PDB file of C-alpha atoms in Angstrom:
ATOM      1  CA  MET A 179      24.099 186.272  39.994  1.00 60.00           C
ATOM      2  CA  THR A 180      25.573 183.674  42.846  1.00 82.00           C
ATOM      3  CA  GLU A 181      24.095 184.140  46.128  1.00 90.00           C
ATOM      4  CA  PRO A 182      26.420 184.233  49.257  1.00 93.00           C
ATOM      5  CA  ILE A 183      26.647 181.435  51.866  1.00 94.00           C
ATOM      6  CA  VAL A 184      26.339 183.761  54.660  1.00 96.00           C
ATOM      7  CA  GLU A 185      25.554 187.377  54.548  1.00 96.00           C
ATOM      8  CA  ILE A 186      25.644 189.921  57.804  1.00 96.00           C
ATOM      9  CA  GLU A 187      24.081 193.418  57.741  1.00 96.00           C
ATOM     10  CA  ASN A 188      24.272 195.874  60.499  1.00 96.00           C
ATOM     11  CA  LEU A 189      24.843 193.409  63.368  1.00 96.00           C
ATOM     12  CA  HIS A 190      24.726 194.624  66.911  1.00 97.00           C
ATOM     13  CA  ILE A 191      25.614 192.117  69.759  1.00 96.00           C
ATOM     14  CA  SER A 192      25.327 193.083  73.046  1.00 96.00           C
ATOM     15  CA  PHE A 193      26.251 191.620  76.714  1.00 95.00           C
ATOM     16  CA  PHE A 194      23.792 192.146  79.170  1.00 95.00           C
ATOM     17  CA  ALA A 195      25.235 192.149  82.997  1.00 90.00           C
ATOM     18  CA  LYS A 196      24.621 193.661  86.318  1.00 91.00           C
ATOM     19  CA  ILE A 197      25.937 197.260  85.039  1.00 91.00           C
ATOM     20  CA  GLY A 198      24.071 197.023  82.441  1.00 93.00           C
ATOM     21  CA  GLU A 199      24.424 196.695  78.077  1.00 94.00           C
ATOM     22  CA  ILE A 200      27.625 196.278  76.957  1.00 93.00           C
ATOM     23  CA  PRO A 201      28.312 196.635  73.072  1.00 94.00           C
ATOM     24  CA  ALA A 202      30.392 194.278  71.745  1.00 94.00           C
ATOM     25  CA  VAL A 203      29.550 194.102  67.907  1.00 96.00           C
ATOM     26  CA  ILE A 204      28.558 197.021  66.323  1.00 95.00           C
ATOM     27  CA  ASP A 205      26.795 198.041  63.020  1.00 94.00           C
ATOM     28  CA  PHE A 206      28.805 194.941  61.643  1.00 95.00           C
ATOM     29  CA  SER A 207      28.626 193.959  57.774  1.00 95.00           C
ATOM     30  CA  MET A 208      29.967 190.834  55.568  1.00 95.00           C
ATOM     31  CA  LYS A 209      29.251 188.260  53.060  1.00 94.00           C
ATOM     32  CA  VAL A 210      31.168 185.476  52.306  1.00 95.00           C
ATOM     33  CA  MET A 211      30.591 183.637  48.914  1.00 93.00           C
ATOM     34  CA  PRO A 212      30.555 179.875  48.149  1.00 91.00           C
ATOM     35  CA  GLY A 213      34.162 177.926  48.049  1.00 89.00           C
ATOM     36  CA  GLU A 214      35.305 181.456  49.304  1.00 91.00           C
ATOM     37  CA  CYS A 215      37.877 181.883  52.692  1.00 91.00           C
ATOM     38  CA  MET A 216      37.247 184.978  54.282  1.00 95.00           C
ATOM     39  CA  GLY A 217      39.799 186.411  56.914  1.00 93.00           C
ATOM     40  CA  LEU A 218      38.275 187.890  60.027  1.00 94.00           C
ATOM     41  CA  VAL A 219      41.198 190.160  61.827  1.00 91.00           C
ATOM     42  CA  GLY A 220      41.338 192.005  64.976  1.00 87.00           C
ATOM     43  CA  GLU A 221      42.712 192.690  67.863  1.00 85.00           C
ATOM     44  CA  SER A 222      41.993 190.196  71.378  1.00 84.00           C
ATOM     45  CA  GLY A 223      38.291 191.449  72.537  1.00 85.00           C
ATOM     46  CA  CYS A 224      37.285 193.515  69.457  1.00 89.00           C
ATOM     47  CA  GLY A 225      34.690 191.072  68.475  1.00 91.00           C
ATOM     48  CA  LYS A 226      35.534 188.830  65.947  1.00 92.00           C
ATOM     49  CA  SER A 227      34.917 185.409  68.117  1.00 91.00           C
ATOM     50  CA  THR A 228      31.482 186.780  68.608  1.00 94.00           C
ATOM     51  CA  VAL A 229      30.214 187.162  65.439  1.00 96.00           C
ATOM     52  CA  ALA A 230      31.286 183.612  64.852  1.00 94.00           C
ATOM     53  CA  LEU A 231      29.238 182.453  67.392  1.00 93.00           C
ATOM     54  CA  ALA A 232      26.783 184.377  66.549  1.00 95.00           C
ATOM     55  CA  ILE A 233      26.117 182.759  63.242  1.00 95.00           C
ATOM     56  CA  MET A 234      26.876 179.348  65.139  1.00 92.00           C
ATOM     57  CA  ARG A 235      23.703 180.988  66.962  1.00 91.00           C
ATOM     58  CA  ASP A 236      25.909 179.706  70.217  1.00 89.00           C
ATOM     59  CA  LEU A 237      25.872 183.240  72.161  1.00 91.00           C
ATOM     60  CA  PRO A 238      26.744 182.681  75.885  1.00 88.00           C
ATOM     61  CA  GLY A 239      23.523 183.369  77.662  1.00 87.00           C
ATOM     62  CA  ILE A 240      24.051 187.059  78.649  1.00 93.00           C
ATOM     63  CA  GLY A 241      24.822 187.915  74.628  1.00 94.00           C
ATOM     64  CA  ARG A 242      22.051 189.020  72.444  1.00 95.00           C
ATOM     65  CA  ILE A 243      21.805 190.133  68.829  1.00 96.00           C
ATOM     66  CA  THR A 244      20.095 193.469  69.202  1.00 96.00           C
ATOM     67  CA  LYS A 245      19.809 194.622  65.352  1.00 96.00           C
ATOM     68  CA  GLY A 246      20.777 193.267  62.234  1.00 96.00           C
ATOM     69  CA  THR A 247      20.456 190.380  60.339  1.00 96.00           C
ATOM     70  CA  ILE A 248      22.466 187.190  59.498  1.00 97.00           C
ATOM     71  CA  LYS A 249      21.117 185.097  56.523  1.00 96.00           C
ATOM     72  CA  PHE A 250      22.445 181.499  55.125  1.00 96.00           C
ATOM     73  CA  ARG A 251      21.733 180.539  52.009  1.00 93.00           C
ATOM     74  CA  GLY A 252      19.269 183.698  51.804  1.00 93.00           C
ATOM     75  CA  ARG A 253      17.304 182.543  54.614  1.00 94.00           C
ATOM     76  CA  ASP A 254      17.119 185.064  57.494  1.00 95.00           C
ATOM     77  CA  MET A 255      18.814 182.500  60.476  1.00 94.00           C
ATOM     78  CA  GLY A 256      16.660 185.004  62.770  1.00 91.00           C
ATOM     79  CA  GLU A 257      13.631 183.596  61.726  1.00 93.00           C
ATOM     80  CA  MET A 258      14.782 179.987  61.937  1.00 93.00           C
ATOM     81  CA  SER A 259      13.099 177.989  64.432  1.00 92.00           C
ATOM     82  CA  GLN A 260      15.201 176.177  66.999  1.00 90.00           C
ATOM     83  CA  GLU A 261      14.769 172.807  65.283  1.00 90.00           C
ATOM     84  CA  GLU A 262      15.993 174.174  62.091  1.00 91.00           C
ATOM     85  CA  LEU A 263      18.701 175.839  63.782  1.00 91.00           C
ATOM     86  CA  ARG A 264      19.905 172.482  64.996  1.00 87.00           C
ATOM     87  CA  ARG A 265      19.519 170.739  61.836  1.00 86.00           C
ATOM     88  CA  LEU A 266      21.920 173.532  60.506  1.00 88.00           C
ATOM     89  CA  ARG A 267      24.701 173.137  62.901  1.00 86.00           C
ATOM     90  CA  GLY A 268      26.941 170.480  62.729  1.00 76.00           C
ATOM     91  CA  SER A 269      25.703 169.669  59.006  1.00 82.00           C
ATOM     92  CA  GLN A 270      25.596 172.142  57.054  1.00 90.00           C
ATOM     93  CA  ILE A 271      27.278 175.204  59.335  1.00 93.00           C
ATOM     94  CA  SER A 272      30.590 173.665  61.527  1.00 90.00           C
ATOM     95  CA  MET A 273      32.813 175.156  63.861  1.00 89.00           C
ATOM     96  CA  VAL A 274      36.229 174.998  64.964  1.00 87.00           C
ATOM     97  CA  TYR A 275      37.101 176.348  68.174  1.00 82.00           C
ATOM     98  CA  GLN A 276      40.089 177.784  69.750  1.00 76.00           C
ATOM     99  CA  GLU A 277      40.888 174.817  72.253  1.00 76.00           C
ATOM    100  CA  PRO A 278      40.476 171.371  71.113  1.00 72.00           C
ATOM    101  CA  MET A 279      40.245 169.549  73.663  1.00 73.00           C
ATOM    102  CA  ALA A 280      36.986 171.640  74.692  1.00 76.00           C
ATOM    103  CA  SER A 281      35.744 170.111  71.632  1.00 81.00           C
ATOM    104  CA  LEU A 282      36.438 166.487  72.582  1.00 90.00           C
ATOM    105  CA  ASN A 283      34.868 164.027  74.837  1.00 91.00           C
ATOM    106  CA  PRO A 284      37.971 162.916  77.330  1.00 92.00           C
ATOM    107  CA  THR A 285      36.497 159.770  78.464  1.00 94.00           C
ATOM    108  CA  MET A 286      35.278 158.442  75.098  1.00 94.00           C
ATOM    109  CA  ARG A 287      37.894 157.289  72.394  1.00 95.00           C
ATOM    110  CA  ILE A 288      38.171 159.408  68.957  1.00 94.00           C
ATOM    111  CA  ALA A 289      36.321 156.634  67.049  1.00 94.00           C
ATOM    112  CA  SER A 290      32.977 156.928  69.070  1.00 93.00           C
ATOM    113  CA  GLN A 291      32.917 160.443  68.623  1.00 93.00           C
ATOM    114  CA  LEU A 292      33.796 161.177  64.916  1.00 93.00           C
ATOM    115  CA  MET A 293      31.224 158.140  64.157  1.00 93.00           C
ATOM    116  CA  GLU A 294      28.271 160.207  65.948  1.00 91.00           C
ATOM    117  CA  VAL A 295      28.420 163.147  63.493  1.00 88.00           C
ATOM    118  CA  PRO A 296      27.252 161.189  60.196  1.00 89.00           C
ATOM    119  CA  ILE A 297      25.173 158.655  62.325  1.00 90.00           C
ATOM    120  CA  ILE A 298      23.532 161.258  63.926  1.00 86.00           C
ATOM    121  CA  HIS A 299      23.292 163.800  60.756  1.00 82.00           C
ATOM    122  CA  GLU A 300      22.763 161.209  58.071  1.00 83.00           C
ATOM    123  CA  LYS A 301      21.594 158.055  59.840  1.00 86.00           C
ATOM    124  CA  VAL A 302      24.315 156.463  58.084  1.00 88.00           C
ATOM    125  CA  SER A 303      25.030 152.390  59.469  1.00 91.00           C
ATOM    126  CA  THR A 304      28.069 151.940  61.721  1.00 92.00           C
ATOM    127  CA  GLU A 305      30.150 150.543  59.103  1.00 92.00           C
ATOM    128  CA  GLU A 306      29.400 153.325  56.957  1.00 93.00           C
ATOM    129  CA  ALA A 307      30.485 156.124  59.526  1.00 92.00           C
ATOM    130  CA  ARG A 308      33.628 153.864  60.419  1.00 93.00           C
ATOM    131  CA  SER A 309      34.813 153.798  56.565  1.00 93.00           C
ATOM    132  CA  ARG A 310      33.803 157.884  56.468  1.00 91.00           C
ATOM    133  CA  VAL A 311      35.596 158.473  59.698  1.00 93.00           C
ATOM    134  CA  LEU A 312      38.852 157.073  58.400  1.00 93.00           C
ATOM    135  CA  GLU A 313      38.880 158.400  55.130  1.00 89.00           C
ATOM    136  CA  MET A 314      38.626 161.960  56.686  1.00 88.00           C
ATOM    137  CA  LEU A 315      41.601 161.116  59.314  1.00 90.00           C
ATOM    138  CA  LYS A 316      43.571 160.446  55.850  1.00 87.00           C
ATOM    139  CA  ALA A 317      42.073 163.553  54.698  1.00 84.00           C
ATOM    140  CA  VAL A 318      43.784 165.662  57.467  1.00 84.00           C
ATOM    141  CA  LYS A 319      46.856 163.885  57.097  1.00 83.00           C
ATOM    142  CA  LEU A 320      46.925 161.822  60.565  1.00 87.00           C
ATOM    143  CA  PRO A 321      49.204 158.995  60.608  1.00 86.00           C
ATOM    144  CA  ASP A 322      48.106 155.686  61.387  1.00 90.00           C
ATOM    145  CA  PRO A 323      44.438 156.177  61.817  1.00 91.00           C
ATOM    146  CA  GLU A 324      43.402 153.193  62.679  1.00 92.00           C
ATOM    147  CA  ARG A 325      45.560 153.847  65.896  1.00 94.00           C
ATOM    148  CA  ILE A 326      44.370 157.208  66.726  1.00 94.00           C
ATOM    149  CA  MET A 327      40.666 156.002  66.122  1.00 94.00           C
ATOM    150  CA  ASN A 328      41.761 153.613  69.421  1.00 94.00           C
ATOM    151  CA  SER A 329      43.028 156.676  70.941  1.00 95.00           C
ATOM    152  CA  TYR A 330      41.280 158.892  73.992  1.00 95.00           C
ATOM    153  CA  PRO A 331      42.185 162.493  73.346  1.00 93.00           C
ATOM    154  CA  HIS A 332      44.594 162.911  76.246  1.00 92.00           C
ATOM    155  CA  GLN A 333      46.763 160.342  74.127  1.00 94.00           C
ATOM    156  CA  LEU A 334      47.604 162.572  71.035  1.00 92.00           C
ATOM    157  CA  SER A 335      49.248 165.749  70.919  1.00 88.00           C
ATOM    158  CA  GLY A 336      47.965 169.047  70.568  1.00 83.00           C
ATOM    159  CA  GLY A 337      48.561 169.352  66.768  1.00 83.00           C
ATOM    160  CA  GLN A 338      46.623 166.168  66.263  1.00 88.00           C
ATOM    161  CA  GLN A 339      43.764 167.098  68.470  1.00 90.00           C
ATOM    162  CA  GLN A 340      43.193 170.042  66.230  1.00 84.00           C
ATOM    163  CA  ARG A 341      43.412 168.006  62.929  1.00 86.00           C
ATOM    164  CA  ILE A 342      40.706 165.778  64.549  1.00 90.00           C
ATOM    165  CA  VAL A 343      38.409 168.618  65.457  1.00 89.00           C
ATOM    166  CA  ILE A 344      38.812 169.738  61.919  1.00 86.00           C
ATOM    167  CA  ALA A 345      38.328 166.209  60.588  1.00 87.00           C
ATOM    168  CA  MET A 346      35.130 166.098  62.907  1.00 88.00           C
ATOM    169  CA  ALA A 347      33.632 169.682  61.843  1.00 86.00           C
ATOM    170  CA  LEU A 348      34.413 168.467  57.979  1.00 84.00           C
ATOM    171  CA  LEU A 349      32.653 164.906  58.483  1.00 86.00           C
ATOM    172  CA  SER A 350      29.019 166.485  57.299  1.00 80.00           C
ATOM    173  CA  LYS A 351      30.610 168.064  54.351  1.00 82.00           C
ATOM    174  CA  PRO A 352      29.436 171.776  55.574  1.00 87.00           C
ATOM    175  CA  ALA A 353      28.513 174.321  53.029  1.00 90.00           C
ATOM    176  CA  LEU A 354      30.128 176.735  55.837  1.00 93.00           C
ATOM    177  CA  LEU A 355      33.411 176.224  57.950  1.00 91.00           C
ATOM    178  CA  LEU A 356      34.117 178.716  60.856  1.00 93.00           C
ATOM    179  CA  LEU A 357      37.594 178.273  62.192  1.00 90.00           C
ATOM    180  CA  ASP A 358      38.189 180.748  65.614  1.00 89.00           C
ATOM    181  CA  GLU A 359      41.735 180.933  65.978  1.00 84.00           C
ATOM    182  CA  PRO A 360      42.525 177.495  65.639  1.00 79.00           C
ATOM    183  CA  THR A 361      46.223 177.659  65.829  1.00 73.00           C
ATOM    184  CA  THR A 362      46.275 179.690  69.214  1.00 69.00           C
ATOM    185  CA  ALA A 363      47.855 176.773  70.905  1.00 63.00           C
ATOM    186  CA  LEU A 364      50.232 175.267  68.658  1.00 65.00           C
ATOM    187  CA  ASP A 365      53.777 175.751  68.149  1.00 69.00           C
ATOM    188  CA  VAL A 366      54.895 177.601  65.169  1.00 70.00           C
ATOM    189  CA  THR A 367      55.622 174.241  62.914  1.00 69.00           C
ATOM    190  CA  VAL A 368      52.189 172.474  64.144  1.00 69.00           C
ATOM    191  CA  GLU A 369      50.572 175.834  63.148  1.00 72.00           C
ATOM    192  CA  ALA A 370      52.098 176.096  59.830  1.00 73.00           C
ATOM    193  CA  GLY A 371      51.277 172.748  58.689  1.00 74.00           C
ATOM    194  CA  ILE A 372      47.231 173.214  60.048  1.00 73.00           C
ATOM    195  CA  VAL A 373      47.709 176.442  57.854  1.00 75.00           C
ATOM    196  CA  GLU A 374      48.595 174.224  54.900  1.00 77.00           C
ATOM    197  CA  LEU A 375      45.882 171.673  55.804  1.00 75.00           C
ATOM    198  CA  VAL A 376      42.879 174.509  55.689  1.00 76.00           C
ATOM    199  CA  LYS A 377      44.268 175.568  52.280  1.00 76.00           C
ATOM    200  CA  ASP A 378      43.884 172.076  50.814  1.00 78.00           C
ATOM    201  CA  LEU A 379      40.721 171.291  52.440  1.00 74.00           C
ATOM    202  CA  GLY A 380      39.040 174.428  51.046  1.00 75.00           C
ATOM    203  CA  LYS A 381      40.300 173.526  47.729  1.00 77.00           C
ATOM    204  CA  GLN A 382      39.473 169.681  47.749  1.00 78.00           C
ATOM    205  CA  PHE A 383      35.730 170.074  49.656  1.00 77.00           C
ATOM    206  CA  GLY A 384      35.083 173.242  47.851  1.00 82.00           C
ATOM    207  CA  THR A 385      33.587 174.514  51.432  1.00 87.00           C
ATOM    208  CA  SER A 386      33.191 178.598  52.293  1.00 92.00           C
ATOM    209  CA  MET A 387      35.191 179.322  55.265  1.00 92.00           C
ATOM    210  CA  ILE A 388      35.592 181.931  57.830  1.00 94.00           C
ATOM    211  CA  PHE A 389      39.061 182.099  59.725  1.00 92.00           C
ATOM    212  CA  VAL A 390      39.283 184.075  62.515  1.00 92.00           C
ATOM    213  CA  SER A 391      42.658 185.593  63.724  1.00 86.00           C
ATOM    214  CA  HIS A 392      44.740 188.317  65.035  1.00 81.00           C
ATOM    215  CA  ASN A 393      47.586 186.847  63.113  1.00 79.00           C
ATOM    216  CA  LEU A 394      47.492 188.553  59.527  1.00 81.00           C
ATOM    217  CA  GLY A 395      50.758 186.603  58.310  1.00 80.00           C
ATOM    218  CA  LEU A 396      48.293 183.490  58.766  1.00 81.00           C
ATOM    219  CA  ILE A 397      45.266 184.781  57.044  1.00 85.00           C
ATOM    220  CA  ARG A 398      47.625 186.249  53.911  1.00 86.00           C
ATOM    221  CA  GLU A 399      48.423 182.535  53.646  1.00 82.00           C
ATOM    222  CA  THR A 400      44.540 181.172  53.861  1.00 85.00           C
ATOM    223  CA  CYS A 401      42.477 183.794  52.618  1.00 89.00           C
ATOM    224  CA  ASP A 402      40.854 185.039  49.471  1.00 90.00           C
ATOM    225  CA  ARG A 403      39.317 187.839  51.142  1.00 94.00           C
ATOM    226  CA  ILE A 404      39.780 189.869  54.692  1.00 94.00           C
ATOM    227  CA  THR A 405      37.552 191.871  56.684  1.00 94.00           C
ATOM    228  CA  VAL A 406      39.268 193.799  59.161  1.00 92.00           C
ATOM    229  CA  MET A 407      37.530 194.432  62.868  1.00 92.00           C
ATOM    230  CA  TYR A 408      38.294 197.441  65.665  1.00 91.00           C
ATOM    231  CA  SER A 409      36.470 197.972  68.479  1.00 89.00           C
ATOM    232  CA  GLY A 410      33.290 195.770  67.618  1.00 91.00           C
ATOM    233  CA  GLU A 411      33.352 197.431  64.102  1.00 92.00           C
ATOM    234  CA  ALA A 412      34.579 196.389  60.246  1.00 92.00           C
ATOM    235  CA  VAL A 413      36.745 199.260  59.278  1.00 91.00           C
ATOM    236  CA  GLU A 414      38.012 197.646  56.008  1.00 92.00           C
ATOM    237  CA  THR A 415      36.912 194.420  53.419  1.00 92.00           C
ATOM    238  CA  GLY A 416      38.215 193.745  50.383  1.00 92.00           C
ATOM    239  CA  ASN A 417      40.458 191.222  48.551  1.00 93.00           C
ATOM    240  CA  ILE A 418      43.550 190.371  50.531  1.00 90.00           C
ATOM    241  CA  ASP A 419      46.062 192.046  47.822  1.00 89.00           C
ATOM    242  CA  ASP A 420      43.519 195.519  47.691  1.00 90.00           C
ATOM    243  CA  VAL A 421      43.182 195.825  51.802  1.00 89.00           C
ATOM    244  CA  ILE A 422      46.917 195.343  51.935  1.00 85.00           C
ATOM    245  CA  SER A 423      48.247 197.755  49.333  1.00 86.00           C
ATOM    246  CA  ARG A 424      45.672 200.536  50.126  1.00 87.00           C
ATOM    247  CA  MET A 425      45.105 200.391  54.062  1.00 86.00           C
ATOM    248  CA  ARG A 426      43.125 203.190  55.534  1.00 85.00           C
ATOM    249  CA  HIS A 427      42.548 202.047  58.816  1.00 85.00           C
ATOM    250  CA  PRO A 428      45.198 202.741  61.368  1.00 88.00           C
ATOM    251  CA  TYR A 429      45.158 199.615  63.067  1.00 85.00           C
ATOM    252  CA  THR A 430      45.535 198.053  59.658  1.00 84.00           C
ATOM    253  CA  GLN A 431      48.527 199.639  59.292  1.00 85.00           C
ATOM    254  CA  GLY A 432      49.563 198.769  62.964  1.00 83.00           C
ATOM    255  CA  LEU A 433      49.374 195.130  62.362  1.00 75.00           C
ATOM    256  CA  PHE A 434      52.151 195.256  59.693  1.00 71.00           C
TER     257      PHE A 434
END
């Protein structure tokens, strides 16, 4: 039987503030198989982005996994050393955040930022890195990639910035790509282009994906399976068509 890329079992995450412990994720379970795109849907504040950050082991300082396991390719990430986690992040697991400018250095040209990925993770030459970046910019359907590479982030549109962040995440050919509401700040036409891009790249590179969103329409367009979160818990999961045709939880019904 094929092993899941990522398997989450009975995960509990809390934030510890001055007022005490605030549970954010409660008894959450989910698995993603190789080449599969899993949609993680829920209202704002339900804990879906927190789950994505927990997979990256990038929770804010007051956040902590209090119970449960996250396994990547069969290995419990909680038992990995900081060095092992550093090697995983950006190489085998990549994340695209909600706001592309938060992932881009405003003082560096795009070429320098993208070339860092293969140079650091794979120790390739500058020439090889530049060649790979050019190919990836073409793959994410950016026009005039040479001009883009010589630009600074502020010289590009929001849609172009988001495609560059996706290119950056894919440069190391990760086994798992996390997309945390990557179309939130984009207008409808640009959003449609990003959704098409995600679908095409999933087929082209065979990357497993977790697509975090509160927009069920986007999830239906891009994902194979869906997990619905409500108030920190997974209330429904399964193939998209099965969940939609037999919605059991009032929140899932309300999404329509």
